[in-house]
Short mmCIF file of C-alpha atoms in Angstrom, two decimals:
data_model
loop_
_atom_site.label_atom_id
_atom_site.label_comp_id
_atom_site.label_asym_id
_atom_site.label_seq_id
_atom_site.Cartn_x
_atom_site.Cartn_y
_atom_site.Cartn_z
CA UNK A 1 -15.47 20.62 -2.20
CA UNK A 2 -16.16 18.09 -4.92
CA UNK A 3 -16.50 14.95 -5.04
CA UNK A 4 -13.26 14.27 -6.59
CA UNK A 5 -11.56 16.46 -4.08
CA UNK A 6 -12.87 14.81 -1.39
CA UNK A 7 -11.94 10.99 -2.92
CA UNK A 8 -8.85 11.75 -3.91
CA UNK A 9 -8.61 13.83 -0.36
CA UNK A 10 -9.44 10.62 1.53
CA UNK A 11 -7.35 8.68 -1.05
CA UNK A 12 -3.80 10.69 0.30
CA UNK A 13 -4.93 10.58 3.68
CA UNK A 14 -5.54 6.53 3.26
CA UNK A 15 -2.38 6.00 1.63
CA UNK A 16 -0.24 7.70 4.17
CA UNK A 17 -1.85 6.04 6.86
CA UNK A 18 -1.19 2.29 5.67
CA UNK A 19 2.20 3.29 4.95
CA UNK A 20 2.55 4.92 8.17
CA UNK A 21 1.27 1.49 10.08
CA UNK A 22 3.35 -0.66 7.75
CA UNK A 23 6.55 0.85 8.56
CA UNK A 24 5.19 1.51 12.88
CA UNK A 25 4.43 -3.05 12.60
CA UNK A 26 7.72 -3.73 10.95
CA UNK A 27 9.64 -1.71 13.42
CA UNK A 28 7.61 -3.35 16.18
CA UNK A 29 7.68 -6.48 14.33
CA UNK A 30 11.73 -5.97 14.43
CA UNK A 31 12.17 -4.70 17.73
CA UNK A 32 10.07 -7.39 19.33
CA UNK A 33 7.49 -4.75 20.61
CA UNK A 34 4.27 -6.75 22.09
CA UNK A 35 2.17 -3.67 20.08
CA UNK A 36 3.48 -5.19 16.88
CA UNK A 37 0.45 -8.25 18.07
CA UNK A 38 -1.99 -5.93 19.74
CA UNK A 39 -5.20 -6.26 18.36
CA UNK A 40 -5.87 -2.73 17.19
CA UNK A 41 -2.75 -3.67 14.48
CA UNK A 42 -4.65 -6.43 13.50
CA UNK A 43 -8.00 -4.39 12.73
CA UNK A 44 -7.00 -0.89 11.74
CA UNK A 45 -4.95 -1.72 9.26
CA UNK A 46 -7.32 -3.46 6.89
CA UNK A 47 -9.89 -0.66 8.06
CA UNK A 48 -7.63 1.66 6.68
CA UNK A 49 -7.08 -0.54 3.04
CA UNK A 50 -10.93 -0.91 2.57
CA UNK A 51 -11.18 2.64 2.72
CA UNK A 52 -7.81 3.38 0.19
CA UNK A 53 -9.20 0.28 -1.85
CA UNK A 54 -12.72 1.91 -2.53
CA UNK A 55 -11.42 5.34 -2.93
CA UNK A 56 -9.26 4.71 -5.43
CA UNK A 57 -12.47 2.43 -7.30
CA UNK A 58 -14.40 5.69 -6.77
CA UNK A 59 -11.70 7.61 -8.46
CA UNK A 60 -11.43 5.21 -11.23
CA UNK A 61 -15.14 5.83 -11.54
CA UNK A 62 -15.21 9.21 -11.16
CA UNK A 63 -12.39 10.08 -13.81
CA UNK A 64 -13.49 7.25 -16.21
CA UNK A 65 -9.61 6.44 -16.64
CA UNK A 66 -9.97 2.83 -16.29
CA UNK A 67 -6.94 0.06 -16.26
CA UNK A 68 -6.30 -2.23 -18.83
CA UNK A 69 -7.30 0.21 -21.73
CA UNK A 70 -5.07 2.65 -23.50
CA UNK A 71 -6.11 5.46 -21.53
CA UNK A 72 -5.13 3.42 -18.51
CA UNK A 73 -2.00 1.86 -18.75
CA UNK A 74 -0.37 3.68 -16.22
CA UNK A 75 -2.94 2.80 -13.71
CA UNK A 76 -3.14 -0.87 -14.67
CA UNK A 77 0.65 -0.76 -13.92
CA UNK A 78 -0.12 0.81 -10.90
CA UNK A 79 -2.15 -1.93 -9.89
CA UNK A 80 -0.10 -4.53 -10.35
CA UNK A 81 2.72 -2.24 -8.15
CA UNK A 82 -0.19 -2.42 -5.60
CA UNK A 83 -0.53 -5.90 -5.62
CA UNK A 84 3.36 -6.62 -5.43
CA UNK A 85 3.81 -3.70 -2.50
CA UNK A 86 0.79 -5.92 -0.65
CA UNK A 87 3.03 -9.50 -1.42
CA UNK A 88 5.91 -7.42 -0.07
CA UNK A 89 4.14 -6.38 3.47
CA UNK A 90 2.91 -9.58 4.48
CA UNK A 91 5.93 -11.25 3.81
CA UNK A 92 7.74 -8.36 5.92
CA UNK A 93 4.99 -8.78 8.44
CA UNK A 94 4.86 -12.30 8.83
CA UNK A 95 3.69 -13.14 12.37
CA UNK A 96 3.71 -16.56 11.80
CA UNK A 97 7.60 -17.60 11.71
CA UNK A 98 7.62 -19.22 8.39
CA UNK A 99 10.08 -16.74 7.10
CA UNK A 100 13.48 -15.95 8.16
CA UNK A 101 14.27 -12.56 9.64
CA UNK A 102 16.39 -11.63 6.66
CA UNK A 103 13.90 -12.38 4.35
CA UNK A 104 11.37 -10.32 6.31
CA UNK A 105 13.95 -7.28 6.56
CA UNK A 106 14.78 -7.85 2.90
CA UNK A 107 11.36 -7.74 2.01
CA UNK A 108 10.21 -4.23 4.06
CA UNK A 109 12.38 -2.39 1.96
CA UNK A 110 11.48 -3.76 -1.36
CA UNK A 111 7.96 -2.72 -0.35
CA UNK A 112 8.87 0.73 -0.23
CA UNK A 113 10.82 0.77 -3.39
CA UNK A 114 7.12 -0.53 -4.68
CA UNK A 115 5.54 2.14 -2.95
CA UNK A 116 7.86 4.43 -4.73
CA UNK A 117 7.02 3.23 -8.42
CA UNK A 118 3.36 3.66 -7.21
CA UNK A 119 3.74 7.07 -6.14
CA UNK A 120 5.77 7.96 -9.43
CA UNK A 121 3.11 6.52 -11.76
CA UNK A 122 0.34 8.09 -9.73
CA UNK A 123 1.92 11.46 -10.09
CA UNK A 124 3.50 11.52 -13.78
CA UNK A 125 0.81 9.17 -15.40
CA UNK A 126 3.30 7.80 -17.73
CA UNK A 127 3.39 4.30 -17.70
CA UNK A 128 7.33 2.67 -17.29
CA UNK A 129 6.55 -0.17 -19.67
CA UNK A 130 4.70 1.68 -22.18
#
């Protein structure tokens, strides 16, 4: 297997998991399930980002496509979907009250429309703006 088997291996694997725990906490989150609080959903997800955060960095290094270049606009796009699909889970996630319940259930499916763009630039490589 080579290395760029195995990142982008873990990489699928990663991403499938957080998205997997996003939509299992919002569901508890919604149903008032006491495992939405549990401590193990308060440490395994961000486990699970590290690892999809450094595997995709070691697939940026790896393929030398890098964002914010020519080469890369698809990925720096990407990016930025990442960073919006993150906005979109804590705000569906939040534990804290500030947000309505609306906004919360508006917000989890927004995500996934995020997660969707993601996925399609991933795949095609063709950036949407570009």
């Amino acid at each position: 297997m080579t290395t760029f088997t195995l990142l982008l291996s873990v990489h699928l694997i990663s991403i499938a998991l957080s998205v997997s725990l996003l939509t299992l906490r919002f569901w508890w989150r919604y149903s008032g399930n006491p495992l939405a609080t549990a401590r193990w959903t308060r440490i395994v997800p961000p486990v699970i980002d590290t690892v999809l955060l450094l595997s995709g960095a070691g697939l940026i290094l790896k393929t030398h496509i890098l964002p914010f270049t020519e080469q890369g606009t698809w990925l720096t796009e990407k990016l930025f979907g990442v960073i919006i699909y993150i906005v979109l889970g804590f705000i569906a996630l939040d534990y804290r009250q500030a947000r309505s319940q609306q906004v919360r259930v508006i917000a989890f499916p927004l995500a996934l429309v995020v997660l969707y763009i993601i996925i399609k630039l991933a795949t095609t490589k063709i950036p949407l703006l570009g």
